[in-house]
């Protein structure tokens, strides 16, 4: 193969390798032409392409003719005519062409054309060896003669060929030829380096740091095309899952903007595309447009999305695309966790799940991965659509055409970038983590990490979070168990795909729930008349977030006191939470609604819970400013304030602050317990008579994995295998003795200041006259000082407040069976 003087030897060797790939059938003629044009340049390709393809004329006539046609379409008309004549003359100067393509008897040996004696001879020709080649090169001293002769023959016969083409009506129009030429150039620009690009399909791991899928793309040593596809129907899923609510979609929009900026700093950018009619069709279009040979993505765990992904991987792999799937989790991939050797008892417990993870084989957590310094980009990019066309952050409009910007407070409250996630984490590890074990329930202080939205959208990996927490010497088991709860939620969703819309405990499907939509609307908007509940729901509406303790408060109020089914709260959370997660929300609401694998062993009283999470009313004053002038001991129960105090504070119950939607909370809670007891007696086939626990049907996968521990499973005709799950002692007692008025197993949260404790303290104060008098005088003095300041418009006096303390685990006042429990000194 002759090349121009000074031509890069690397390009020469690459062209020879390409010719070998073409002969072996690993490269197509179009790709070979485009790559030669890229490596040699336009001038050298026009000059020396005859010599490049000349070895094909003796054994690969079909390839030779295809390349001839490609050249005739790519170059200009006059140059094409000259090349066509030159190729014709060269064709008649070669040896007689053998058209019978023979195949060797051995199936694994490569095909050797008839013009070569062996595979070694063919390799020597295509690799640029020094072996003699027939009709391949012209001796240097005869080059000028051959060129002169060739040019003369070209000028003599050019017009004749043109007339033949014209007479036979074989001439290609100029417009058609230009269109084909443009198509060839597009094929060239797809991949000038010769390496097929990789599609990096972003879904939820929208980050640069500790992204296994991103690092996996770099290991493939090819240009990377980051893409994001959106198909609302696929993302939403079946049933009433509400997988993509308004607040979470808005966060997703902002996170994609931030991700694109990060990619631009690496010399790349994000291609967004509407996946219509399906993600598979969109990916196939991208692969055809870019010539990508690999697809890299991170696994999703929602059942309908996993089913879609499995179909996509299977179809693309059949079409020759390499699919690489990576997992992002804390403890274990939920699909690989089994209960073999551990048993089934406590399947809804996080302790049982952690035990399963420890006994299942697998690699350790490992260290987080660094962010790449650069990202190889292709020469041309596929055509996508603007991010706004995905309508993730679309705002409603009024009748007059003005926009309703409901996300203005969300924008003010959050930094949607990966840097914002790291800033939240660092602030938590610097201060809040040391109070997390005892003070994470506080709503009036930033004692929680507030990184749940970043975890959900993958802007912060669970591994990075756990790694940094351990590096900060975080010894809070409670904080580390929160990440285990997250994995447990996905494990349950893998085992029970109907979790987001179907109650796992069959008896509770027939519970009678309230249908008062006015009460439901009041709860959603934060107008229940209970300040703590209203403050939490208003925080949710304005910022899209509330801490875990407050989620328990509002969930208990909706289910235990307003008698609404858990699905109503689940749907509202999915629509308003920026960290709305199907697995986590479904598990929480089902457990709170008495229908999940675990039962909450507590019920959050809307007034008494405030003594734990907001003892000084700071949280309520922030989100319910109408009540900010009320004193601390009455701000959580304004209905007990004297009319004069309300008037001075500017509070008008029923006007600027709502009246209570329900009055007798204890009666409503007792009714909930009676309803549960009634259902359990009615459906005894779903109650284990030995332990009194509820029974749930086991999925086939779990039964298959735990065949060695079937002593925990009850076999029932018509219902398959039933598993006893965690059941609240309160429910068991009501089923055994429904006529008993009191319940010794009344559910109380550990560390929770209950009504019974307050009554016990009051009773002791009555017995201890000195203590009661001192307490009464101190309270009277503080009350007089506050009232005086209110009347004169002066600022409130600063009370001497020590550090808030949590109630001890063994509280001597938590139980008064018949007398008075005297604390041990």
mmCIF file of N, CA, C and O in Angstrom, residues 9-88:
data_model
loop_
_atom_site.group_PDB
_atom_site.id
_atom_site.type_symbol
_atom_site.label_atom_id
_atom_site.label_comp_id
_atom_site.label_asym_id
_atom_site.label_seq_id
_atom_site.Cartn_x
_atom_site.Cartn_y
_atom_site.Cartn_z
ATOM 1 N N UNK A 9 2.940 7.159 10.465
ATOM 2 C CA UNK A 9 3.027 5.698 10.445
ATOM 3 C C UNK A 9 1.915 5.056 11.253
ATOM 4 O O UNK A 9 1.480 3.949 10.959
ATOM 5 N N UNK A 10 1.448 5.761 12.274
ATOM 6 C CA UNK A 10 0.347 5.218 13.066
ATOM 7 C C UNK A 10 -0.918 5.116 12.232
ATOM 8 O O UNK A 10 -1.651 4.124 12.304
ATOM 9 N N UNK A 11 -1.197 6.138 11.406
ATOM 10 C CA UNK A 11 -2.374 6.095 10.528
ATOM 11 C C UNK A 11 -2.245 4.985 9.516
ATOM 12 O O UNK A 11 -3.221 4.299 9.184
ATOM 13 N N UNK A 12 -1.010 4.758 9.016
ATOM 14 C CA UNK A 12 -0.782 3.697 8.032
ATOM 15 C C UNK A 12 -1.102 2.338 8.641
ATOM 16 O O UNK A 12 -1.812 1.512 8.041
ATOM 17 N N UNK A 13 -0.597 2.094 9.833
ATOM 18 C CA UNK A 13 -0.840 0.803 10.472
ATOM 19 C C UNK A 13 -2.323 0.619 10.801
ATOM 20 O O UNK A 13 -2.855 -0.488 10.682
ATOM 21 N N UNK A 14 -2.982 1.710 11.150
ATOM 22 C CA UNK A 14 -4.414 1.606 11.453
ATOM 23 C C UNK A 14 -5.213 1.273 10.193
ATOM 24 O O UNK A 14 -6.153 0.480 10.240
ATOM 25 N N UNK A 15 -4.827 1.859 9.060
ATOM 26 C CA UNK A 15 -5.529 1.548 7.811
ATOM 27 C C UNK A 15 -5.324 0.099 7.418
ATOM 28 O O UNK A 15 -6.238 -0.584 6.950
ATOM 29 N N UNK A 16 -4.121 -0.408 7.603
ATOM 30 C CA UNK A 16 -3.864 -1.808 7.287
ATOM 31 C C UNK A 16 -4.679 -2.744 8.167
ATOM 32 O O UNK A 16 -5.196 -3.765 7.717
ATOM 33 N N UNK A 17 -4.785 -2.393 9.430
ATOM 34 C CA UNK A 17 -5.616 -3.203 10.316
ATOM 35 C C UNK A 17 -7.073 -3.146 9.903
ATOM 36 O O UNK A 17 -7.796 -4.148 9.966
ATOM 37 N N UNK A 18 -7.510 -1.974 9.450
ATOM 38 C CA UNK A 18 -8.901 -1.842 9.004
ATOM 39 C C UNK A 18 -9.167 -2.690 7.774
ATOM 40 O O UNK A 18 -10.239 -3.276 7.631
ATOM 41 N N UNK A 19 -8.199 -2.747 6.854
ATOM 42 C CA UNK A 19 -8.363 -3.581 5.666
ATOM 43 C C UNK A 19 -8.463 -5.054 6.045
ATOM 44 O O UNK A 19 -9.248 -5.810 5.467
ATOM 45 N N UNK A 20 -7.699 -5.436 7.034
ATOM 46 C CA UNK A 20 -7.787 -6.818 7.510
ATOM 47 C C UNK A 20 -9.154 -7.077 8.142
ATOM 48 O O UNK A 20 -9.750 -8.135 7.926
ATOM 49 N N UNK A 21 -9.643 -6.117 8.946
ATOM 50 C CA UNK A 21 -10.961 -6.267 9.550
ATOM 51 C C UNK A 21 -12.038 -6.362 8.480
ATOM 52 O O UNK A 21 -13.008 -7.108 8.613
ATOM 53 N N UNK A 22 -11.866 -5.608 7.383
ATOM 54 C CA UNK A 22 -12.845 -5.651 6.295
ATOM 55 C C UNK A 22 -12.847 -7.015 5.623
ATOM 56 O O UNK A 22 -13.909 -7.581 5.328
ATOM 57 N N UNK A 23 -11.675 -7.574 5.402
ATOM 58 C CA UNK A 23 -11.590 -8.891 4.760
ATOM 59 C C UNK A 23 -12.171 -9.973 5.675
ATOM 60 O O UNK A 23 -12.844 -10.905 5.217
ATOM 61 N N UNK A 24 -11.943 -9.841 6.983
ATOM 62 C CA UNK A 24 -12.443 -10.832 7.929
ATOM 63 C C UNK A 24 -13.931 -10.683 8.199
ATOM 64 O O UNK A 24 -14.528 -11.507 8.890
ATOM 65 N N UNK A 25 -14.558 -9.657 7.667
ATOM 66 C CA UNK A 25 -15.981 -9.462 7.859
ATOM 67 C C UNK A 25 -16.353 -8.754 9.141
ATOM 68 O O UNK A 25 -17.526 -8.691 9.507
ATOM 69 N N UNK A 26 -15.389 -8.177 9.847
ATOM 70 C CA UNK A 26 -15.677 -7.471 11.089
ATOM 71 C C UNK A 26 -15.990 -6.000 10.873
ATOM 72 O O UNK A 26 -16.347 -5.300 11.824
ATOM 73 N N UNK A 27 -15.808 -5.505 9.660
ATOM 74 C CA UNK A 27 -16.087 -4.115 9.330
ATOM 75 C C UNK A 27 -16.849 -4.082 8.018
ATOM 76 O O UNK A 27 -16.625 -4.909 7.128
ATOM 77 N N UNK A 28 -17.777 -3.158 7.897
ATOM 78 C CA UNK A 28 -18.553 -3.032 6.668
ATOM 79 C C UNK A 28 -17.879 -2.002 5.761
ATOM 80 O O UNK A 28 -17.083 -1.170 6.204
ATOM 81 N N UNK A 29 -18.183 -2.019 4.446
ATOM 82 C CA UNK A 29 -17.529 -1.083 3.513
ATOM 83 C C UNK A 29 -17.762 0.381 3.866
ATOM 84 O O UNK A 29 -16.854 1.202 3.735
ATOM 85 N N UNK A 30 -18.983 0.719 4.288
ATOM 86 C CA UNK A 30 -19.238 2.115 4.657
ATOM 87 C C UNK A 30 -18.336 2.566 5.799
ATOM 88 O O UNK A 30 -17.745 3.645 5.765
ATOM 89 N N UNK A 31 -18.263 1.736 6.822
ATOM 90 C CA UNK A 31 -17.421 2.094 7.951
ATOM 91 C C UNK A 31 -15.950 2.156 7.569
ATOM 92 O O UNK A 31 -15.207 3.025 8.043
ATOM 93 N N UNK A 32 -15.496 1.226 6.698
ATOM 94 C CA UNK A 32 -14.106 1.234 6.269
ATOM 95 C C UNK A 32 -13.774 2.512 5.510
ATOM 96 O O UNK A 32 -12.728 3.138 5.742
ATOM 97 N N UNK A 33 -14.655 2.922 4.628
ATOM 98 C CA UNK A 33 -14.424 4.155 3.870
ATOM 99 C C UNK A 33 -14.380 5.378 4.790
ATOM 100 O O UNK A 33 -13.503 6.232 4.690
ATOM 101 N N UNK A 34 -15.330 5.455 5.717
ATOM 102 C CA UNK A 34 -15.371 6.602 6.620
ATOM 103 C C UNK A 34 -14.132 6.667 7.500
ATOM 104 O O UNK A 34 -13.573 7.749 7.730
ATOM 105 N N UNK A 35 -13.671 5.503 7.972
ATOM 106 C CA UNK A 35 -12.504 5.491 8.832
ATOM 107 C C UNK A 35 -11.236 5.829 8.061
ATOM 108 O O UNK A 35 -10.353 6.526 8.568
ATOM 109 N N UNK A 36 -11.128 5.344 6.816
ATOM 110 C CA UNK A 36 -9.980 5.715 5.985
ATOM 111 C C UNK A 36 -9.961 7.208 5.720
ATOM 112 O O UNK A 36 -8.914 7.859 5.769
ATOM 113 N N UNK A 37 -11.112 7.755 5.418
ATOM 114 C CA UNK A 37 -11.198 9.187 5.172
ATOM 115 C C UNK A 37 -10.813 9.991 6.405
ATOM 116 O O UNK A 37 -10.206 11.055 6.314
ATOM 117 N N UNK A 38 -11.156 9.463 7.583
ATOM 118 C CA UNK A 38 -10.816 10.152 8.826
ATOM 119 C C UNK A 38 -9.322 10.067 9.126
ATOM 120 O O UNK A 38 -8.706 11.040 9.566
ATOM 121 N N UNK A 39 -8.728 8.888 8.855
ATOM 122 C CA UNK A 39 -7.326 8.688 9.207
ATOM 123 C C UNK A 39 -6.372 9.304 8.190
ATOM 124 O O UNK A 39 -5.338 9.869 8.553
ATOM 125 N N UNK A 40 -6.714 9.204 6.903
ATOM 126 C CA UNK A 40 -5.804 9.652 5.861
ATOM 127 C C UNK A 40 -6.032 11.094 5.447
ATOM 128 O O UNK A 40 -5.135 11.762 4.939
ATOM 129 N N UNK A 41 -7.250 11.566 5.649
ATOM 130 C CA UNK A 41 -7.555 12.904 5.170
ATOM 131 C C UNK A 41 -8.148 12.862 3.780
ATOM 132 O O UNK A 41 -8.066 11.869 3.041
ATOM 133 N N UNK A 42 -8.748 13.959 3.378
ATOM 134 C CA UNK A 42 -9.466 13.995 2.095
ATOM 135 C C UNK A 42 -8.505 13.884 0.915
ATOM 136 O O UNK A 42 -8.744 13.156 -0.036
ATOM 137 N N UNK A 43 -7.386 14.590 0.961
ATOM 138 C CA UNK A 43 -6.465 14.612 -0.185
ATOM 139 C C UNK A 43 -5.802 13.258 -0.394
ATOM 140 O O UNK A 43 -5.789 12.723 -1.521
ATOM 141 N N UNK A 44 -5.219 12.699 0.672
ATOM 142 C CA UNK A 44 -4.555 11.402 0.527
ATOM 143 C C UNK A 44 -5.526 10.293 0.183
ATOM 144 O O UNK A 44 -5.171 9.338 -0.516
ATOM 145 N N UNK A 45 -6.773 10.398 0.662
ATOM 146 C CA UNK A 45 -7.754 9.369 0.321
ATOM 147 C C UNK A 45 -8.072 9.409 -1.171
ATOM 148 O O UNK A 45 -8.156 8.364 -1.835
ATOM 149 N N UNK A 46 -8.250 10.626 -1.731
ATOM 150 C CA UNK A 46 -8.518 10.733 -3.172
ATOM 151 C C UNK A 46 -7.348 10.229 -3.992
ATOM 152 O O UNK A 46 -7.521 9.623 -5.060
ATOM 153 N N UNK A 47 -6.123 10.441 -3.480
ATOM 154 C CA UNK A 47 -4.936 10.087 -4.256
ATOM 155 C C UNK A 47 -4.596 8.603 -4.175
ATOM 156 O O UNK A 47 -4.244 7.975 -5.181
ATOM 157 N N UNK A 48 -4.741 8.015 -2.985
ATOM 158 C CA UNK A 48 -4.183 6.679 -2.762
ATOM 159 C C UNK A 48 -5.227 5.612 -2.472
ATOM 160 O O UNK A 48 -4.846 4.495 -2.129
ATOM 161 N N UNK A 49 -6.515 5.942 -2.588
ATOM 162 C CA UNK A 49 -7.500 4.921 -2.244
ATOM 163 C C UNK A 49 -7.457 3.733 -3.200
ATOM 164 O O UNK A 49 -7.793 2.612 -2.829
ATOM 165 N N UNK A 50 -7.030 3.976 -4.466
ATOM 166 C CA UNK A 50 -6.905 2.861 -5.414
ATOM 167 C C UNK A 50 -5.937 1.811 -4.896
ATOM 168 O O UNK A 50 -6.194 0.603 -4.969
ATOM 169 N N UNK A 51 -4.801 2.290 -4.369
ATOM 170 C CA UNK A 51 -3.820 1.344 -3.857
ATOM 171 C C UNK A 51 -4.305 0.656 -2.580
ATOM 172 O O UNK A 51 -3.919 -0.471 -2.294
ATOM 173 N N UNK A 52 -5.143 1.352 -1.821
ATOM 174 C CA UNK A 52 -5.636 0.774 -0.589
ATOM 175 C C UNK A 52 -6.526 -0.432 -0.864
ATOM 176 O O UNK A 52 -6.425 -1.475 -0.210
ATOM 177 N N UNK A 53 -7.419 -0.293 -1.853
ATOM 178 C CA UNK A 53 -8.396 -1.363 -2.100
ATOM 179 C C UNK A 53 -7.953 -2.321 -3.194
ATOM 180 O O UNK A 53 -8.671 -3.264 -3.514
ATOM 181 N N UNK A 54 -6.742 -2.120 -3.779
ATOM 182 C CA UNK A 54 -6.313 -2.965 -4.883
ATOM 183 C C UNK A 54 -6.200 -4.434 -4.501
ATOM 184 O O UNK A 54 -6.549 -5.317 -5.297
ATOM 185 N N UNK A 55 -5.731 -4.794 -3.278
ATOM 186 C CA UNK A 55 -5.684 -6.234 -2.942
ATOM 187 C C UNK A 55 -7.047 -6.907 -2.964
ATOM 188 O O UNK A 55 -7.114 -8.126 -3.117
ATOM 189 N N UNK A 56 -8.120 -6.146 -2.849
ATOM 190 C CA UNK A 56 -9.447 -6.765 -2.848
ATOM 191 C C UNK A 56 -9.875 -7.223 -4.232
ATOM 192 O O UNK A 56 -10.780 -8.057 -4.350
ATOM 193 N N UNK A 57 -9.277 -6.659 -5.281
ATOM 194 C CA UNK A 57 -9.731 -6.975 -6.637
ATOM 195 C C UNK A 57 -9.410 -8.399 -7.057
ATOM 196 O O UNK A 57 -10.003 -8.924 -7.993
ATOM 197 N N UNK A 58 -8.465 -9.048 -6.354
ATOM 198 C CA UNK A 58 -8.084 -10.405 -6.743
ATOM 199 C C UNK A 58 -8.814 -11.482 -5.968
ATOM 200 O O UNK A 58 -8.730 -12.643 -6.333
ATOM 201 N N UNK A 59 -9.511 -11.109 -4.897
ATOM 202 C CA UNK A 59 -10.177 -12.151 -4.131
ATOM 203 C C UNK A 59 -11.491 -11.743 -3.509
ATOM 204 O O UNK A 59 -12.221 -12.590 -3.005
ATOM 205 N N UNK A 60 -11.811 -10.462 -3.532
ATOM 206 C CA UNK A 60 -13.027 -9.958 -2.901
ATOM 207 C C UNK A 60 -13.687 -8.949 -3.844
ATOM 208 O O UNK A 60 -13.715 -7.745 -3.585
ATOM 209 N N UNK A 61 -14.193 -9.471 -4.947
ATOM 210 C CA UNK A 61 -14.764 -8.598 -5.979
ATOM 211 C C UNK A 61 -15.971 -7.845 -5.446
ATOM 212 O O UNK A 61 -16.184 -6.665 -5.761
ATOM 213 N N UNK A 62 -16.758 -8.495 -4.616
ATOM 214 C CA UNK A 62 -17.961 -7.854 -4.096
ATOM 215 C C UNK A 62 -17.608 -6.641 -3.238
ATOM 216 O O UNK A 62 -18.205 -5.562 -3.388
ATOM 217 N N UNK A 63 -16.612 -6.781 -2.351
ATOM 218 C CA UNK A 63 -16.180 -5.648 -1.541
ATOM 219 C C UNK A 63 -15.566 -4.562 -2.411
ATOM 220 O O UNK A 63 -15.760 -3.356 -2.177
ATOM 221 N N UNK A 64 -14.816 -4.989 -3.418
ATOM 222 C CA UNK A 64 -14.178 -4.031 -4.317
ATOM 223 C C UNK A 64 -15.220 -3.186 -5.045
ATOM 224 O O UNK A 64 -15.085 -1.953 -5.151
ATOM 225 N N UNK A 65 -16.272 -3.818 -5.514
ATOM 226 C CA UNK A 65 -17.313 -3.072 -6.230
ATOM 227 C C UNK A 65 -18.108 -2.172 -5.295
ATOM 228 O O UNK A 65 -18.499 -1.059 -5.682
ATOM 229 N N UNK A 66 -18.326 -2.612 -4.054
ATOM 230 C CA UNK A 66 -19.042 -1.768 -3.106
ATOM 231 C C UNK A 66 -18.256 -0.500 -2.786
ATOM 232 O O UNK A 66 -18.804 0.601 -2.749
ATOM 233 N N UNK A 67 -16.959 -0.645 -2.552
ATOM 234 C CA UNK A 67 -16.126 0.518 -2.278
ATOM 235 C C UNK A 67 -16.051 1.443 -3.478
ATOM 236 O O UNK A 67 -15.981 2.672 -3.329
ATOM 237 N N UNK A 68 -16.069 0.869 -4.677
ATOM 238 C CA UNK A 68 -16.091 1.699 -5.882
ATOM 239 C C UNK A 68 -17.344 2.564 -5.926
ATOM 240 O O UNK A 68 -17.289 3.769 -6.205
ATOM 241 N N UNK A 69 -18.490 1.948 -5.636
ATOM 242 C CA UNK A 69 -19.736 2.716 -5.619
ATOM 243 C C UNK A 69 -19.745 3.809 -4.561
ATOM 244 O O UNK A 69 -20.274 4.906 -4.787
ATOM 245 N N UNK A 70 -19.165 3.512 -3.418
ATOM 246 C CA UNK A 70 -19.114 4.526 -2.350
ATOM 247 C C UNK A 70 -18.291 5.719 -2.805
ATOM 248 O O UNK A 70 -18.677 6.877 -2.589
ATOM 249 N N UNK A 71 -17.157 5.474 -3.481
ATOM 250 C CA UNK A 71 -16.325 6.582 -3.945
ATOM 251 C C UNK A 71 -17.020 7.390 -5.027
ATOM 252 O O UNK A 71 -16.925 8.624 -5.053
ATOM 253 N N UNK A 72 -17.716 6.713 -5.912
ATOM 254 C CA UNK A 72 -18.412 7.428 -6.972
ATOM 255 C C UNK A 72 -19.484 8.349 -6.420
ATOM 256 O O UNK A 72 -19.807 9.383 -7.005
ATOM 257 N N UNK A 73 -20.069 7.984 -5.290
ATOM 258 C CA UNK A 73 -21.108 8.820 -4.686
ATOM 259 C C UNK A 73 -20.537 9.925 -3.816
ATOM 260 O O UNK A 73 -21.160 10.972 -3.647
ATOM 261 N N UNK A 74 -19.345 9.714 -3.264
ATOM 262 C CA UNK A 74 -18.816 10.686 -2.297
ATOM 263 C C UNK A 74 -18.125 11.865 -2.971
ATOM 264 O O UNK A 74 -18.353 13.018 -2.620
ATOM 265 N N UNK A 75 -17.264 11.586 -3.977
ATOM 266 C CA UNK A 75 -16.488 12.667 -4.565
ATOM 267 C C UNK A 75 -17.309 13.424 -5.595
ATOM 268 O O UNK A 75 -18.401 13.010 -5.987
ATOM 269 N N UNK A 76 -16.783 14.510 -6.043
ATOM 270 C CA UNK A 76 -17.481 15.351 -7.025
ATOM 271 C C UNK A 76 -17.615 14.611 -8.338
ATOM 272 O O UNK A 76 -16.978 13.599 -8.587
ATOM 273 N N UNK A 77 -18.406 15.188 -9.241
ATOM 274 C CA UNK A 77 -18.770 14.486 -10.465
ATOM 275 C C UNK A 77 -17.560 14.216 -11.339
ATOM 276 O O UNK A 77 -17.332 13.106 -11.797
ATOM 277 N N UNK A 78 -16.737 15.236 -11.562
ATOM 278 C CA UNK A 78 -15.578 15.058 -12.435
ATOM 279 C C UNK A 78 -14.580 14.085 -11.828
ATOM 280 O O UNK A 78 -14.053 13.203 -12.515
ATOM 281 N N UNK A 79 -14.329 14.219 -10.501
ATOM 282 C CA UNK A 79 -13.405 13.315 -9.860
ATOM 283 C C UNK A 79 -13.942 11.894 -9.860
ATOM 284 O O UNK A 79 -13.201 10.931 -10.004
ATOM 285 N N UNK A 80 -15.244 11.758 -9.712
ATOM 286 C CA UNK A 80 -15.841 10.426 -9.726
ATOM 287 C C UNK A 80 -15.690 9.768 -11.075
ATOM 288 O O UNK A 80 -15.429 8.563 -11.169
ATOM 289 N N UNK A 81 -15.850 10.555 -12.150
ATOM 290 C CA UNK A 81 -15.694 9.976 -13.485
ATOM 291 C C UNK A 81 -14.265 9.508 -13.711
ATOM 292 O O UNK A 81 -14.022 8.427 -14.253
ATOM 293 N N UNK A 82 -13.295 10.306 -13.265
ATOM 294 C CA UNK A 82 -11.905 9.907 -13.425
ATOM 295 C C UNK A 82 -11.589 8.666 -12.588
ATOM 296 O O UNK A 82 -10.895 7.758 -13.042
ATOM 297 N N UNK A 83 -12.109 8.634 -11.376
ATOM 298 C CA UNK A 83 -11.864 7.464 -10.548
ATOM 299 C C UNK A 83 -12.501 6.220 -11.130
ATOM 300 O O UNK A 83 -11.942 5.123 -11.085
ATOM 301 N N UNK A 84 -13.704 6.403 -11.692
ATOM 302 C CA UNK A 84 -14.374 5.241 -12.281
ATOM 303 C C UNK A 84 -13.570 4.674 -13.432
ATOM 304 O O UNK A 84 -13.405 3.459 -13.571
ATOM 305 N N UNK A 85 -13.020 5.564 -14.286
ATOM 306 C CA UNK A 85 -12.208 5.095 -15.408
ATOM 307 C C UNK A 85 -10.927 4.433 -14.905
ATOM 308 O O UNK A 85 -10.512 3.392 -15.410
ATOM 309 N N UNK A 86 -10.315 5.060 -13.908
ATOM 310 C CA UNK A 86 -9.078 4.498 -13.367
ATOM 311 C C UNK A 86 -9.313 3.117 -12.768
ATOM 312 O O UNK A 86 -8.513 2.202 -12.961
ATOM 313 N N UNK A 87 -10.408 2.977 -12.065
ATOM 314 C CA UNK A 87 -10.717 1.680 -11.484
ATOM 315 C C UNK A 87 -10.989 0.646 -12.566
ATOM 316 O O UNK A 87 -10.638 -0.520 -12.434
ATOM 317 N N UNK A 88 -11.606 1.099 -13.664
ATOM 318 C CA UNK A 88 -11.884 0.170 -14.767
ATOM 319 C C UNK A 88 -10.595 -0.309 -15.411
ATOM 320 O O UNK A 88 -10.405 -1.500 -15.678
#
